[in-house]
PDB file of C-alpha atoms and ligand atoms in Angstrom:
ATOM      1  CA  UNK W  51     -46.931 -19.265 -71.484  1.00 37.00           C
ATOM      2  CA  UNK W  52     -49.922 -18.341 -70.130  1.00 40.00           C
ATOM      3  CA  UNK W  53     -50.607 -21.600 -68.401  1.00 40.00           C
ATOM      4  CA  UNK W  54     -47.555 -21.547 -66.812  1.00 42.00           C
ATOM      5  CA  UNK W  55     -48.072 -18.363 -65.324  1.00 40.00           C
ATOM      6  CA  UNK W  56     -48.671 -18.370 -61.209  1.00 42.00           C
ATOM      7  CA  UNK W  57     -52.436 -17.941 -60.838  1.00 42.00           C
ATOM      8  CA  UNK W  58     -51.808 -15.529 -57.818  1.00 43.00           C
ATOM      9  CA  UNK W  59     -49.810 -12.734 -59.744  1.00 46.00           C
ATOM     10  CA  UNK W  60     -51.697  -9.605 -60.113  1.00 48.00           C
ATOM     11  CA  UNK W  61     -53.442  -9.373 -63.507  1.00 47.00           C
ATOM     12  CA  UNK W  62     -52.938  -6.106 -65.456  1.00 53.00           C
ATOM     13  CA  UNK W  63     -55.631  -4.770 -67.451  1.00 57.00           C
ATOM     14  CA  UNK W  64     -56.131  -6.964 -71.225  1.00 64.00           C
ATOM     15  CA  UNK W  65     -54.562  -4.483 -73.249  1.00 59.00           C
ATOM     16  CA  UNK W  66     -51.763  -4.035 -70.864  1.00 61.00           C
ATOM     17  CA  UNK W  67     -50.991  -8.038 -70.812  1.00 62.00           C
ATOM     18  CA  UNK W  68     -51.005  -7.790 -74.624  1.00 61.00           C
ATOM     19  CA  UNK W  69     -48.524  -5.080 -75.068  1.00 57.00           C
ATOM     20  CA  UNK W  70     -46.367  -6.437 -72.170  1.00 59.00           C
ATOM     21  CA  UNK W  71     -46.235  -9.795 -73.824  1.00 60.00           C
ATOM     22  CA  UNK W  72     -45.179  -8.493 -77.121  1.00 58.00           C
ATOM     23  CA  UNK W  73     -42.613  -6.450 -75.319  1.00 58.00           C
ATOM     24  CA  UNK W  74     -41.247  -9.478 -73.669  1.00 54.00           C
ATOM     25  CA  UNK W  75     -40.655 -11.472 -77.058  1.00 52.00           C
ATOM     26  CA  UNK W  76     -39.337  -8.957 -78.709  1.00 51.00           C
ATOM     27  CA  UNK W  77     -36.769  -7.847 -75.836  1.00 56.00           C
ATOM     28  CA  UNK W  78     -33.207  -9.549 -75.659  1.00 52.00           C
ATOM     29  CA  UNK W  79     -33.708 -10.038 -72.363  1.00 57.00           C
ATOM     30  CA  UNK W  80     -36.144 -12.921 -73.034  1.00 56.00           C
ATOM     31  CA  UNK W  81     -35.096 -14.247 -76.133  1.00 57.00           C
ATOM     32  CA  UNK W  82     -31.481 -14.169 -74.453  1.00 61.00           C
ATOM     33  CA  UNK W  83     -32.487 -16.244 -71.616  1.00 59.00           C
ATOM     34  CA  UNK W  84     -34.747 -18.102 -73.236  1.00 57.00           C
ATOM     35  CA  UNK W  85     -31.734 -19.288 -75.758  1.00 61.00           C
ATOM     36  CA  UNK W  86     -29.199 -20.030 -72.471  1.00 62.00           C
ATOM     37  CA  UNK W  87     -32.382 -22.225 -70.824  1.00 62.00           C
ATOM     38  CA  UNK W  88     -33.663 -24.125 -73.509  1.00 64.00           C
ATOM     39  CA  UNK W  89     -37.041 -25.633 -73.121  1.00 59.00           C
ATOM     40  CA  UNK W  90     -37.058 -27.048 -70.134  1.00 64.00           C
ATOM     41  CA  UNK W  91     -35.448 -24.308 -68.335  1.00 66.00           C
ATOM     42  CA  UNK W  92     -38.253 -22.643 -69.896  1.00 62.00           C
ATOM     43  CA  UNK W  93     -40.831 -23.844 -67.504  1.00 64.00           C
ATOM     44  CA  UNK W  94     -38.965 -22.900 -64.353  1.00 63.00           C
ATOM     45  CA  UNK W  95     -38.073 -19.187 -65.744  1.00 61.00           C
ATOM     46  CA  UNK W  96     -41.898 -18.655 -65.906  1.00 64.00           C
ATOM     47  CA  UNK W  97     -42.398 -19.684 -62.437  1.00 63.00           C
ATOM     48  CA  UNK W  98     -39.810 -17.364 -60.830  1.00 63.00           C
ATOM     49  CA  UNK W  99     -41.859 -14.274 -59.705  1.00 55.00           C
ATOM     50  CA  UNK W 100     -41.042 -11.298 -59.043  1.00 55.00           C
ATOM     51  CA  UNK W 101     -41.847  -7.830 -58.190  1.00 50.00           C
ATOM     52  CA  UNK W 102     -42.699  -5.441 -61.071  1.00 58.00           C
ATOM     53  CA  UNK W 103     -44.633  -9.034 -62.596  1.00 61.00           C
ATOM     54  CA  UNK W 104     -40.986  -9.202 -63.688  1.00 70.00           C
ATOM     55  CA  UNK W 105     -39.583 -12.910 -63.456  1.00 72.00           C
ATOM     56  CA  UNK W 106     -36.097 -12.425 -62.053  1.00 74.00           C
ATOM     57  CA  UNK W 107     -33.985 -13.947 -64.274  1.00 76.00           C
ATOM     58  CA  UNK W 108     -35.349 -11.271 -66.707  1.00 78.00           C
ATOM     59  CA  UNK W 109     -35.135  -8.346 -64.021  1.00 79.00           C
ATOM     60  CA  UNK W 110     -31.279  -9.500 -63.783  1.00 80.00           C
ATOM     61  CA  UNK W 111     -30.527  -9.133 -67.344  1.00 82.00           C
ATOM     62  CA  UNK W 112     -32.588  -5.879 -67.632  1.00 82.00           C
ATOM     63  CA  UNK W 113     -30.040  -4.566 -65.279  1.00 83.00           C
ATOM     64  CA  UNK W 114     -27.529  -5.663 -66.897  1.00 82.00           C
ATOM     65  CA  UNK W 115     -28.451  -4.228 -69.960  1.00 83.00           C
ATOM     66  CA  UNK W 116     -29.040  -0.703 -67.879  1.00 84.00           C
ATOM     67  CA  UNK W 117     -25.389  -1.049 -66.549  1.00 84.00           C
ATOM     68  CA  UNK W 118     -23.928  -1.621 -70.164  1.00 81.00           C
ATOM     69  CA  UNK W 119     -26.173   0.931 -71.868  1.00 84.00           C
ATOM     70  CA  UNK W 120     -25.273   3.707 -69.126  1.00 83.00           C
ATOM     71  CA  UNK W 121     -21.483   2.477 -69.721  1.00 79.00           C
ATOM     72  CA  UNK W 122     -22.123   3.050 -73.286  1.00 77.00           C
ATOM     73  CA  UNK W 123     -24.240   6.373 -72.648  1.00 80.00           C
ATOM     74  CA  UNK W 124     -22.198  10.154 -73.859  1.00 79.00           C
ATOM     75  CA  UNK W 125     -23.560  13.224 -73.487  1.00 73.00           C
ATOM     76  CA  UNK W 126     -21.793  14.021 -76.674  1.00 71.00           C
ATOM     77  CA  UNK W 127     -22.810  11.246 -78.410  1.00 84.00           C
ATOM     78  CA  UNK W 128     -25.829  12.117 -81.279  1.00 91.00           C
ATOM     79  CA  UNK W 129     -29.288  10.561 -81.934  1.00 94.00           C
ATOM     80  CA  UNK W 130     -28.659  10.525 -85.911  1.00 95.00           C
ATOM     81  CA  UNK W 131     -30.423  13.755 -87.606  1.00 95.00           C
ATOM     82  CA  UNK W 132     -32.115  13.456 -90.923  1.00 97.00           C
ATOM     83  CA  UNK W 133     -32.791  15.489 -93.868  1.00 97.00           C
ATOM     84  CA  UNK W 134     -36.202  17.567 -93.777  1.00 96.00           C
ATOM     85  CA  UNK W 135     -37.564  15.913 -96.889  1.00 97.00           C
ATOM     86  CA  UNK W 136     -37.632  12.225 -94.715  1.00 97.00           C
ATOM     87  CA  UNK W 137     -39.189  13.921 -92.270  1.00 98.00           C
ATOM     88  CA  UNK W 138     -43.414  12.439 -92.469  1.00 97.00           C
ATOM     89  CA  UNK W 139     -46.157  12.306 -90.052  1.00 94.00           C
ATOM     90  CA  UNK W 140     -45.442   9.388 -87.033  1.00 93.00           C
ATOM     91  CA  UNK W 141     -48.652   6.550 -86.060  1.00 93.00           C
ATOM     92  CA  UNK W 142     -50.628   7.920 -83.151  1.00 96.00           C
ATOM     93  CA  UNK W 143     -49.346   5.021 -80.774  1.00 96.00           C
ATOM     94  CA  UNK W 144     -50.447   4.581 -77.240  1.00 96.00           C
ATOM     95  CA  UNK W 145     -53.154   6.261 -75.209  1.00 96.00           C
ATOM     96  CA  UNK W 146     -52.367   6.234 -71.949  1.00 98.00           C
ATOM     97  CA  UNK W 147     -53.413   9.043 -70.414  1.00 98.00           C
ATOM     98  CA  UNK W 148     -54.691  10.862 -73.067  1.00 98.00           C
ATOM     99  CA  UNK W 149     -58.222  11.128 -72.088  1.00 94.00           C
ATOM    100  CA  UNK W 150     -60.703  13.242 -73.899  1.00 93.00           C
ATOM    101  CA  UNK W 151     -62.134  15.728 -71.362  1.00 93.00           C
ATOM    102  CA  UNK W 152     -58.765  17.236 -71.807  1.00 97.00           C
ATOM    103  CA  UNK W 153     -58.859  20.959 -71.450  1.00 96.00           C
ATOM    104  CA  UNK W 154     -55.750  22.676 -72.869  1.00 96.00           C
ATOM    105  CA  UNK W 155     -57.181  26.014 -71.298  1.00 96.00           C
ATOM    106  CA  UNK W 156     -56.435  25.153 -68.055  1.00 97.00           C
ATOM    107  CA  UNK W 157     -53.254  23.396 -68.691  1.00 98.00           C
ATOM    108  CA  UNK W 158     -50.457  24.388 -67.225  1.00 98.00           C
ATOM    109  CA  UNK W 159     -46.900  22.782 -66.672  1.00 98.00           C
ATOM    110  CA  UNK W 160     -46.382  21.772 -63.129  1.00 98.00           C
ATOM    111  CA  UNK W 161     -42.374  21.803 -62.233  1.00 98.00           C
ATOM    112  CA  UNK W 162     -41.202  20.114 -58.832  1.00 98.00           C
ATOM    113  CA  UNK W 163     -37.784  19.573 -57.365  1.00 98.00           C
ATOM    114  CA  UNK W 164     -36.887  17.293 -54.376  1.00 96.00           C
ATOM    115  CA  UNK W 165     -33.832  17.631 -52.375  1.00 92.00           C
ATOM    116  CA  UNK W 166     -32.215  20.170 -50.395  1.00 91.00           C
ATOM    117  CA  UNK W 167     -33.649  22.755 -52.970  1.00 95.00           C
ATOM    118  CA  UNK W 168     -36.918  21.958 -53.703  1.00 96.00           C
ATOM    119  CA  UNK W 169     -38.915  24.003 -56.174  1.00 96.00           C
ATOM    120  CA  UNK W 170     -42.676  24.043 -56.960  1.00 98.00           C
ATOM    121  CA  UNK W 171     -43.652  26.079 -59.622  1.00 98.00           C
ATOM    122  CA  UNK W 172     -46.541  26.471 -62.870  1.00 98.00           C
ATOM    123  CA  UNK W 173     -45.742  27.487 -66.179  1.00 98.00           C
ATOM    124  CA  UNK W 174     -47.547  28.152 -69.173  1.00 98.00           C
ATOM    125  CA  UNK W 175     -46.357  26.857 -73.146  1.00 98.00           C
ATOM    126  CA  UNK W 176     -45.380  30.905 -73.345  1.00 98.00           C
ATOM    127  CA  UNK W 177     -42.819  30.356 -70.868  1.00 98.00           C
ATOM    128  CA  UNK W 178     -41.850  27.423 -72.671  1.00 98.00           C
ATOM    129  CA  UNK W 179     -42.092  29.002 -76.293  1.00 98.00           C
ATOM    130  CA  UNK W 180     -39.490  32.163 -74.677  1.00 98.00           C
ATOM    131  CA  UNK W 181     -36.452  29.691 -74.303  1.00 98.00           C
ATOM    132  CA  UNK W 182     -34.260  29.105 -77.015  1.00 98.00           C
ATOM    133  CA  UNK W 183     -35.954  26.875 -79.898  1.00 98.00           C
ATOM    134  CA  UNK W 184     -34.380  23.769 -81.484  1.00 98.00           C
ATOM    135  CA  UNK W 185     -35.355  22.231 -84.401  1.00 98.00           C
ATOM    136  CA  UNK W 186     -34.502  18.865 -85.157  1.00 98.00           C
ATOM    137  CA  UNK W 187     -35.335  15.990 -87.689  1.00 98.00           C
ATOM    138  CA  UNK W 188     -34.743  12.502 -85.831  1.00 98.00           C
ATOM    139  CA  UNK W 189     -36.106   9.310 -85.596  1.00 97.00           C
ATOM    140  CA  UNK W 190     -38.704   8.385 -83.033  1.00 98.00           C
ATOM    141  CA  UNK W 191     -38.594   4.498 -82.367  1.00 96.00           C
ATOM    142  CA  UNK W 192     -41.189   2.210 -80.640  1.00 96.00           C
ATOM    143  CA  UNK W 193     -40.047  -0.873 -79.186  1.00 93.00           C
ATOM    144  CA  UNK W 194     -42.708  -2.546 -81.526  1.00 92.00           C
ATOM    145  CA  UNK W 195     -40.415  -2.400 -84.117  1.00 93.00           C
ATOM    146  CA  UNK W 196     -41.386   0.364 -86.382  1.00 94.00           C
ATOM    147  CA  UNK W 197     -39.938   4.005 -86.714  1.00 96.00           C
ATOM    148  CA  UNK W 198     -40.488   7.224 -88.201  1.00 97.00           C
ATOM    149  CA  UNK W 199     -38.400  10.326 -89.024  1.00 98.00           C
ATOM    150  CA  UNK W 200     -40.197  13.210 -87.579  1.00 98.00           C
ATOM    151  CA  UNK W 201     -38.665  16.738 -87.277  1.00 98.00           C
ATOM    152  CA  UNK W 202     -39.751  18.413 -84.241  1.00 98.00           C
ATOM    153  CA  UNK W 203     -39.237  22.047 -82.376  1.00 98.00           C
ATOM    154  CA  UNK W 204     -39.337  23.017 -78.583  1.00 98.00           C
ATOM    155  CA  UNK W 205     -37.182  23.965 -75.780  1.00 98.00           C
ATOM    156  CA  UNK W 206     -34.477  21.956 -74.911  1.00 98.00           C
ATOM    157  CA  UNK W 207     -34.718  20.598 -71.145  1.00 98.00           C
ATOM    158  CA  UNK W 208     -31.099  21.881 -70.742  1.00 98.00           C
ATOM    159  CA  UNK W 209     -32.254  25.038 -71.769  1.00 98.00           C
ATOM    160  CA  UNK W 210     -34.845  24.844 -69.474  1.00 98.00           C
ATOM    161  CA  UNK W 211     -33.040  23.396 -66.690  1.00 98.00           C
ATOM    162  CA  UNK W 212     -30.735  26.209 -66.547  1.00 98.00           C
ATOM    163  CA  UNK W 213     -33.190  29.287 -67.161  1.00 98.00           C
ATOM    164  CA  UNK W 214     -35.129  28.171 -63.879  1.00 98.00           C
ATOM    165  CA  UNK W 215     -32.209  26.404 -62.416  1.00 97.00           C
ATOM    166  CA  UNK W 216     -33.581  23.089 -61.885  1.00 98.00           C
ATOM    167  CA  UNK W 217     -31.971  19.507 -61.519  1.00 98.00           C
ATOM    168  CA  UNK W 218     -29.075  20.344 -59.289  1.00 98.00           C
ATOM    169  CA  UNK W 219     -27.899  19.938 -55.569  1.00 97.00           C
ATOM    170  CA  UNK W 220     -25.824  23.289 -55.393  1.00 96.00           C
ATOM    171  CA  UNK W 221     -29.560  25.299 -57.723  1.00 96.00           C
ATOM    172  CA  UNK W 222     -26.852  26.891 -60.260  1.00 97.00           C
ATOM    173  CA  UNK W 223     -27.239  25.765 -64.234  1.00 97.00           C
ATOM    174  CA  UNK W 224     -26.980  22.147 -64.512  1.00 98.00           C
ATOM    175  CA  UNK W 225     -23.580  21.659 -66.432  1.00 97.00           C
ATOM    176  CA  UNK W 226     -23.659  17.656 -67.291  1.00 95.00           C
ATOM    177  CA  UNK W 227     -19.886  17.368 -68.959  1.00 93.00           C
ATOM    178  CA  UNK W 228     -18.035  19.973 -65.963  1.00 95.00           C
ATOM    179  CA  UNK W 229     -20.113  19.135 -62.794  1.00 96.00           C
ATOM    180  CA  UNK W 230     -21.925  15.588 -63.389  1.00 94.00           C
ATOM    181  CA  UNK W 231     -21.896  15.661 -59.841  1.00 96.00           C
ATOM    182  CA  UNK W 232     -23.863  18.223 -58.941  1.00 97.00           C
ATOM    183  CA  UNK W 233     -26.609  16.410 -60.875  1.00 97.00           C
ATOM    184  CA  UNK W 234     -29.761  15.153 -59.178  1.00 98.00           C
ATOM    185  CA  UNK W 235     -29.856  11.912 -60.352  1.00 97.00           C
ATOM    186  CA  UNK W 236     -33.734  11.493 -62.011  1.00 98.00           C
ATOM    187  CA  UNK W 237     -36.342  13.563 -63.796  1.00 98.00           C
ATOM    188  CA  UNK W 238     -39.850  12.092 -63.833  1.00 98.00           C
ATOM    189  CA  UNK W 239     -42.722  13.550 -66.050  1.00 99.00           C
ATOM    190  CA  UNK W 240     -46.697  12.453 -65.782  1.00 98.00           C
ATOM    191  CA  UNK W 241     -49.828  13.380 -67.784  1.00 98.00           C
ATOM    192  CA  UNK W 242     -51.992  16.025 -66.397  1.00 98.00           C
ATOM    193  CA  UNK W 243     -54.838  13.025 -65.532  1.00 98.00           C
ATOM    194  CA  UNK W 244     -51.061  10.807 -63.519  1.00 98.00           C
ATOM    195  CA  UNK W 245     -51.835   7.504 -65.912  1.00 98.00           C
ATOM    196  CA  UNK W 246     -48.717   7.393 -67.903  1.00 98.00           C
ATOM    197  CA  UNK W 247     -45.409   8.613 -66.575  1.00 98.00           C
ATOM    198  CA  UNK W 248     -41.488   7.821 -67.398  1.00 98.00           C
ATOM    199  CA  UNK W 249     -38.604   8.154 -65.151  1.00 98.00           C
ATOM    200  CA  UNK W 250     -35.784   9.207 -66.892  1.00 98.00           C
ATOM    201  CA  UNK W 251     -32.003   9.273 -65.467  1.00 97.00           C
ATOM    202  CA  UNK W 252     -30.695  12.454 -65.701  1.00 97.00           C
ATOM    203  CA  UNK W 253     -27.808  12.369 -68.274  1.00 95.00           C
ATOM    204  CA  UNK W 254     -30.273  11.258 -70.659  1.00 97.00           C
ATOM    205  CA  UNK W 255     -32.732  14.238 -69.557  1.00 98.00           C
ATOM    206  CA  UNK W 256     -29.788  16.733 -70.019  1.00 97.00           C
ATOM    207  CA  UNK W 257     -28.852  15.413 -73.163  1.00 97.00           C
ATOM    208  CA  UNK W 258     -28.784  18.193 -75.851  1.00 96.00           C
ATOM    209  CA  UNK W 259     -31.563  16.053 -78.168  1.00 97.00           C
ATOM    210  CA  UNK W 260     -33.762  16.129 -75.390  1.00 98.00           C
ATOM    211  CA  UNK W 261     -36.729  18.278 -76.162  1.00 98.00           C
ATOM    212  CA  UNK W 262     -39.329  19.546 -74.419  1.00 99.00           C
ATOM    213  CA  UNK W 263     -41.400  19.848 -77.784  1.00 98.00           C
ATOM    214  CA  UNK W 264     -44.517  21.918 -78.884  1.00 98.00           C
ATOM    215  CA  UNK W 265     -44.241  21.465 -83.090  1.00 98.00           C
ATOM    216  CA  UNK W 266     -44.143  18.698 -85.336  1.00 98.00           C
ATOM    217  CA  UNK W 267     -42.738  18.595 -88.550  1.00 98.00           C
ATOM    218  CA  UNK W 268     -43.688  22.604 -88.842  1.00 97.00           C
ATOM    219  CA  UNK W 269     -47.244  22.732 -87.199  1.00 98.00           C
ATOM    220  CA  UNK W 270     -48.423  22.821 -84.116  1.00 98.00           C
ATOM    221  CA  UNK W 271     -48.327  19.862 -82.483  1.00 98.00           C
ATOM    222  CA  UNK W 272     -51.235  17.921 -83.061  1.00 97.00           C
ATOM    223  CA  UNK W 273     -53.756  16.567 -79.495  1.00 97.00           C
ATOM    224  CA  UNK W 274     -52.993  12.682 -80.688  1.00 97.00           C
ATOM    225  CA  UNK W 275     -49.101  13.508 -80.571  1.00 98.00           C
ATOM    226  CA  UNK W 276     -48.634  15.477 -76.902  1.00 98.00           C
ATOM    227  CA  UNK W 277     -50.618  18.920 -77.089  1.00 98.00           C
ATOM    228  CA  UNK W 278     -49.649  20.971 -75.662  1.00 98.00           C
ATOM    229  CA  UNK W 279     -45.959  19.432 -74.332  1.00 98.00           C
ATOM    230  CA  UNK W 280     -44.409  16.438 -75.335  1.00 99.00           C
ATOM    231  CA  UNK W 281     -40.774  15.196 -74.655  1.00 99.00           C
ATOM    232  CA  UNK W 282     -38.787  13.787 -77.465  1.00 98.00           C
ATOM    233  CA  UNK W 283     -35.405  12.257 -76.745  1.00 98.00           C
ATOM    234  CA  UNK W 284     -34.268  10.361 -79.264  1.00 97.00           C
ATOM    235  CA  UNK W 285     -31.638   8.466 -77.197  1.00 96.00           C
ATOM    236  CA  UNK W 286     -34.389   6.570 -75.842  1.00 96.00           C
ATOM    237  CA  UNK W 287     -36.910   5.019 -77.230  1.00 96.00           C
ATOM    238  CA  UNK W 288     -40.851   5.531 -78.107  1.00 97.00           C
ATOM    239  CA  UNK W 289     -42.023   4.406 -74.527  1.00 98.00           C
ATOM    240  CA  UNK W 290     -39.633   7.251 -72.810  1.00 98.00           C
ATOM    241  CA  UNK W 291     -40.712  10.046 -74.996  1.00 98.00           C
ATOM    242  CA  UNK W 292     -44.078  11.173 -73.142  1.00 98.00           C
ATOM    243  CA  UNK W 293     -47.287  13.007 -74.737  1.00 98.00           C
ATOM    244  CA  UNK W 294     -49.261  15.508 -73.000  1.00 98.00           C
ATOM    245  CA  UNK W 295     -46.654  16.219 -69.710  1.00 99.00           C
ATOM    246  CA  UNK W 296     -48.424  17.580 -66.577  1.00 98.00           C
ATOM    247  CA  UNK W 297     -45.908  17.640 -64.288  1.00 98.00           C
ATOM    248  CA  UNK W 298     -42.115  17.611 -64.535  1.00 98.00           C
ATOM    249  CA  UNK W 299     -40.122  16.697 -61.370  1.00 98.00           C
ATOM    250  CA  UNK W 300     -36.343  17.172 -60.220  1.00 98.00           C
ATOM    251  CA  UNK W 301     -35.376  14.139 -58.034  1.00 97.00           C
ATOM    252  CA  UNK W 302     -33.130  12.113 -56.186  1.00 95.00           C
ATOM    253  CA  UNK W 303     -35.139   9.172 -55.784  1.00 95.00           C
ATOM    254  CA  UNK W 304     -35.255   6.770 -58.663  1.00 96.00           C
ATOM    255  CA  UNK W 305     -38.978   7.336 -60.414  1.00 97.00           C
ATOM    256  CA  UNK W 306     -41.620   4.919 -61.093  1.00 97.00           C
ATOM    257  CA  UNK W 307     -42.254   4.141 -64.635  1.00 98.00           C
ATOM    258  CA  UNK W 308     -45.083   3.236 -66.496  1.00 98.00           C
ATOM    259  CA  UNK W 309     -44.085   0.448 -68.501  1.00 97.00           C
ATOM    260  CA  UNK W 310     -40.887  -0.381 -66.311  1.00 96.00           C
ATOM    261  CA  UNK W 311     -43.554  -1.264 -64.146  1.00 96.00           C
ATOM    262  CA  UNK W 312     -45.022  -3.760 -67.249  1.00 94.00           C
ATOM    263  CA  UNK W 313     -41.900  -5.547 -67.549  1.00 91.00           C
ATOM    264  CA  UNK W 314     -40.060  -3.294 -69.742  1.00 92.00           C
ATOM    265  CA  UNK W 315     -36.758  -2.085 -69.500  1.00 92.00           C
ATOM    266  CA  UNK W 316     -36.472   0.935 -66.839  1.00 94.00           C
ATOM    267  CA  UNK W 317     -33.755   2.865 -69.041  1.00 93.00           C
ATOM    268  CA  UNK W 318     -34.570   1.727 -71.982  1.00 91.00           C
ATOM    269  CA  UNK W 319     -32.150   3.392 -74.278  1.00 89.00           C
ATOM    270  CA  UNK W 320     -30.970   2.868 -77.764  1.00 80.00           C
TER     271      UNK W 320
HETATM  272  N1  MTE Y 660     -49.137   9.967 -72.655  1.00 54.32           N
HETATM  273  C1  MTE Y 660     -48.611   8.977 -73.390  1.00 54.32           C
HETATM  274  N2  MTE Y 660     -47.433   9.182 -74.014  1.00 54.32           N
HETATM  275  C2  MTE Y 660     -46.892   8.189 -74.771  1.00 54.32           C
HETATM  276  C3  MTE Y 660     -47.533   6.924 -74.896  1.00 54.32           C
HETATM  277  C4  MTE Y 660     -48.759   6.740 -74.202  1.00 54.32           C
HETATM  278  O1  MTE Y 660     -49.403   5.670 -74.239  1.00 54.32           O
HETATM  279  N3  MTE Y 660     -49.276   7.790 -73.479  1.00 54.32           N
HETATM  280  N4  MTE Y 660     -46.968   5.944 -75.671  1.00 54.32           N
HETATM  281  C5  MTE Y 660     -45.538   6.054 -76.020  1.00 54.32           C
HETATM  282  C6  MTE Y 660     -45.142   5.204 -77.123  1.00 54.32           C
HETATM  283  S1  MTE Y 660     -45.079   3.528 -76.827  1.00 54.32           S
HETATM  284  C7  MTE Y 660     -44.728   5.708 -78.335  1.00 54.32           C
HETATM  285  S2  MTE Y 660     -44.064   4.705 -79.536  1.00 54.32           S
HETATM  286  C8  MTE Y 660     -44.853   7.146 -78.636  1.00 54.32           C
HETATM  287  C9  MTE Y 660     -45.595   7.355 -79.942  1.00 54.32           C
HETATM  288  O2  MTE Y 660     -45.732   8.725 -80.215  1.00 54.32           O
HETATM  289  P1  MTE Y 660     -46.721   9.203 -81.342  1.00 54.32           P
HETATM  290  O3  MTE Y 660     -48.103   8.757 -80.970  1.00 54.32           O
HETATM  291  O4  MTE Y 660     -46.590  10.697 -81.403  1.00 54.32           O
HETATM  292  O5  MTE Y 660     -46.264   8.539 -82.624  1.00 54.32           O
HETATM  293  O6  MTE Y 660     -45.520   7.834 -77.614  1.00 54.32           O
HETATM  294  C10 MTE Y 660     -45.116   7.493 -76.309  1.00 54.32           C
HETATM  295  N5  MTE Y 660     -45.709   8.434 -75.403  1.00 54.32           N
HETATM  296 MO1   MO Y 661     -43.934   2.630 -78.549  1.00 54.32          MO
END
């Protein structure tokens, strides 16, 4: 493919090309298209651009699959949980923004709304660690093709949402299944250093899996997994669940996203 590909299109970084290519086999979208074009049609999905480095014809069925997967999407539906004992220690798996001058001393969690109540505030993991706890044991799954049962504790961003009142248009306690409409549509998170960041719609965010998580299976949770914050949410998968969050932001404009931006799929749910 590579010789097919427009000389002019921005290059991304080696690494980023590698993972974006693997990406792109493995998603339906391509092998999808790829089936309805045959060969020769091939050639002349390769030379559609796009924005995003996304050919079109891809970008169309990624939305697609978005539509159908939001369709599909209950707040009521559950990520599966497991037993404890399958519970076992996850690959370290991707980097982004993970630098090592990290100082978890002067972390703190940044938390922004937009809108016609906008919020700016900083809080530290004890604010975090005095909302209600979940536990959970669930499975975290990369779009590589590998998973892991991992049980994990934290605060859930429901819980959160509603202790500071965050992530509606009305500022009273987000209430997903009563007043979906008084939902601001997005969350977006970022690492402390802004290299890696996921936009997330909010139904998702809300969902009751969705943890804003500080241990891992029963310790602290280790640097190479998200110290001091990570999100897990299960109904998406490995991409969406962020290590190391900086900043957490209410919004009603659709968020950038890291590897959305790399060709992946901007919901990417499961
Ligand atoms: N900051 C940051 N978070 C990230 C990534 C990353 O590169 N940087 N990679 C994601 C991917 S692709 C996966 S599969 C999971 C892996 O989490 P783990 O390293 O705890 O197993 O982290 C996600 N969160
Ligand atoms: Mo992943």
């Amino acid at each position: 493919m590579r010789d097919n590909e427009p000389a002019a299109a921005p290059m991304p970084p080696d690494e980023v090309r590698r993972e974006m290519r693997r990406l792109t086999r493995r998603s339906f979208a391509t092998g999808g298209v790829a089936a309805l074009l045959g060969l020769g049609g091939w050639a002349w999905l390769w030379t559609r651009q796009d924005e995003d480095q996304v050919h079109w014809p891809l970008r169309r069925v990624l939305e697609f699959n978005e539509r159908m997967a939001r369709a599909y999407f209950r707040p009521d539906r559950l990520a599966p949980n497991f037993p404890p004992e399958r519970a076992s220690e996850p690959r370290v798996n991707g980097n982004y923004g993970m630098n090592e001058n990290f100082d978890p001393s002067r972390w703190s969690l940044h938390v922004k709304q937009t809108g016609s109540r906008p919020q700016s505030k900083d809080l530290s993991l004890k604010d975090i660690k005095a909302l209600p706890r979940t536990e959970m044991v669930t499975e975290l799954k990369c779009i590589e093709g590998w998973s892991n049962v991992v049980q994990w504790a934290g605060a859930r961003l429901l819980d959160f949402a509603a202790f500071y009142r965050l992530g509606t248009a009305s500022g009273d306690r987000p209430d997903p299944a009563g007043r979906p409409d008084d939902l601001l549509p997005y969350v977006r998170m970022e690492t402390p250093d802004k290299e890696y960041y996921v936009g997330l719609d909010m139904a998702s965010a809300l969902h009751p899996q969705t943890l804003l998580c500080y241990e891992m299976n029963g310790e602290p949770l280790p640097f190479a997994h998200g110290a001091p914050l990570r999100l897990v949410i299960p109904v998406k998968y490995g991409i969406k669940n962020i290590k190391r969050i900086g900043t957490i932001l209410f919004s009603d404009q659709r968020p950038n996203d890291f590897w959305a931006e790399r060709g992946y799929d901007w919901y990417s749910g499961h």
